C-alpha positions as a printed Julia matrix, in Angstrom:
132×3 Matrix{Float64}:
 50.83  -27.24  122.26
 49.3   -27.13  125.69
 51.21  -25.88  128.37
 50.93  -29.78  130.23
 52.61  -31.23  127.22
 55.01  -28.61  127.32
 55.74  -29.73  131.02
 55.74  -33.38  130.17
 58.56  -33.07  127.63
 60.87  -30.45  129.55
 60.69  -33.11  132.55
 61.44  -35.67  130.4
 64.4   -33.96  129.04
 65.73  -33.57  132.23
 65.31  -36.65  133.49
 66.95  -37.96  131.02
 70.23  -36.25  131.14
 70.29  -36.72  134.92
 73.36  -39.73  135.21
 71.54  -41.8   137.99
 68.84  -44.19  138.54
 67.14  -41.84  140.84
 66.67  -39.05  137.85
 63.02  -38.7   138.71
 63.18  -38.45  142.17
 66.52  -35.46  141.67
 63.97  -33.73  139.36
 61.26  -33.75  141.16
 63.32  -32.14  144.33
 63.97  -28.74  142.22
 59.72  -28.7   141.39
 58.59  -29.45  144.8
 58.82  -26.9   148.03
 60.85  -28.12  151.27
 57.92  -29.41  152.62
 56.88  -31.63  149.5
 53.81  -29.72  148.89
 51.95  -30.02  145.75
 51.8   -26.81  144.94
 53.33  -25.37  141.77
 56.51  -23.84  142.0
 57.01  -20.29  140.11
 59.84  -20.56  137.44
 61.95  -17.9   140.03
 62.02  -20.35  142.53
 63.04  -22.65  140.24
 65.84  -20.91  138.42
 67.0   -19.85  142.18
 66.9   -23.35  143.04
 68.74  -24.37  139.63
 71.74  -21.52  140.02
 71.75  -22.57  143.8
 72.61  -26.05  143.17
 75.3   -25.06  140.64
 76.82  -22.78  142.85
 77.1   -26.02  145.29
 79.36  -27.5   143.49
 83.08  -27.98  144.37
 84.56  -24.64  146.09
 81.6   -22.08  144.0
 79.48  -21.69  146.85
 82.94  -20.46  148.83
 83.72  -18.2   145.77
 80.2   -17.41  145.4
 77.63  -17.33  147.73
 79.95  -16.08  150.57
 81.39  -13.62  148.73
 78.55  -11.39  148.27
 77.24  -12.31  151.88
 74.75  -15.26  150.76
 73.48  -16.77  147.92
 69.85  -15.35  147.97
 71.54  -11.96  147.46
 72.67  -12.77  143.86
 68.84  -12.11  143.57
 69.66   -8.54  143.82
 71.18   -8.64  140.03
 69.08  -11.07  138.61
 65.95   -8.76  139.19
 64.92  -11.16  141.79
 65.7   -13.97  140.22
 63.7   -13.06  137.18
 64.81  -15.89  134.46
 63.09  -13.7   131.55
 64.56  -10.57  132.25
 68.07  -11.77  133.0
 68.13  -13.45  129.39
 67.01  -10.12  128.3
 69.78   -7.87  129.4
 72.5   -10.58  129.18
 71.86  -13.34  126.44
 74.84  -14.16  125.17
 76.87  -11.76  126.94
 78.26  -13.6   130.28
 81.06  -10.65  130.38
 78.35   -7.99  130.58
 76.54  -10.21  132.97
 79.93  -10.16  135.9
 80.51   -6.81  135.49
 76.73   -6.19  136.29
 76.87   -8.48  139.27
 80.47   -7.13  140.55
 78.77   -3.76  140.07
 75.8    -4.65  142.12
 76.78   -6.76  144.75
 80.67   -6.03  145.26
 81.76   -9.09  145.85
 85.15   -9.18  147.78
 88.01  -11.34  147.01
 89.4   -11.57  143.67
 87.26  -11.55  140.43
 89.21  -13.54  138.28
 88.25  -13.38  134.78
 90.43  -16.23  133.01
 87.22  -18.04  130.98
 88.03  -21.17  133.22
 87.86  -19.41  136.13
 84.63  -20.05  139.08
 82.65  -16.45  138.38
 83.11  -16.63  134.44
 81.58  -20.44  134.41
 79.06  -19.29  136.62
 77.7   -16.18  134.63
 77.91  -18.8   131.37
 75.55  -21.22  133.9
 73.45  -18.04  134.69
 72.29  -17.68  130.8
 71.92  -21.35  130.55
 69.72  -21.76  132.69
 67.58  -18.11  132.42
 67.67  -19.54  128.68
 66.51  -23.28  129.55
């Protein structure tokens, strides 16, 4: 399979699981640069765009992103935001994953490690999307 139909089906996958008429346009916001060039977009900037967004959500990017002084700094555990080899040293292993992170970027506040609780989820999100 070439690597354009390979593109043409993951877009269309997530377009359609995207709950809104404007699915193409929300898509295409996470493959373009801020200033709607046409270049391509390397799959780090992507999967730093992806794990940014998720972190927007609700309080996360309080729990998150300010507790480890900004968000680009989770780059700093996920070998710079390497997709590939965050899957490879965490894949199905979102516990190993925290500890890795709290290790590396000592966040302060409270880690709370109920499985409903905001750094858990996130670490699960982390793998889903390196995986994705």
């Amino acid at each position: 399979m070439t690597l354009s139909r390979v593109y043409k089906i993951a877009y269309s996958f997530l377009v359609e699981r995207v709950p809104a008429e404007n699915a193409n346009a929300i898509v295409d916001s996470y493959l373009e640069l801020k200033d709607s060039s046409s270049e391509p977009v390397h799959l780090k900037e992507i999967f730093r765009r992806i794990l940014g967004s998720a972190q927007n959500s609700n309080m996360k990017a309080g729990v998150i992103g300010e507790s480890i002084d900004g968000f680009d700094n989770l780059g700093k555990a996920l070998f710079s935001f390497n997709h590939k080899k965050t899957l490879a040293q965490f894949k199905g292993n979102p516990d190993s994953l925290l500890d890795h992170i709290v290790a590396t970027l000592k966040p302060r506040g409270k880690i709370r490690r109920d499985p409903r609780s905001i750094w858990p989820k996130y670490c699960k999100t982390i793998l889903s999307v390196a995986e994705f």
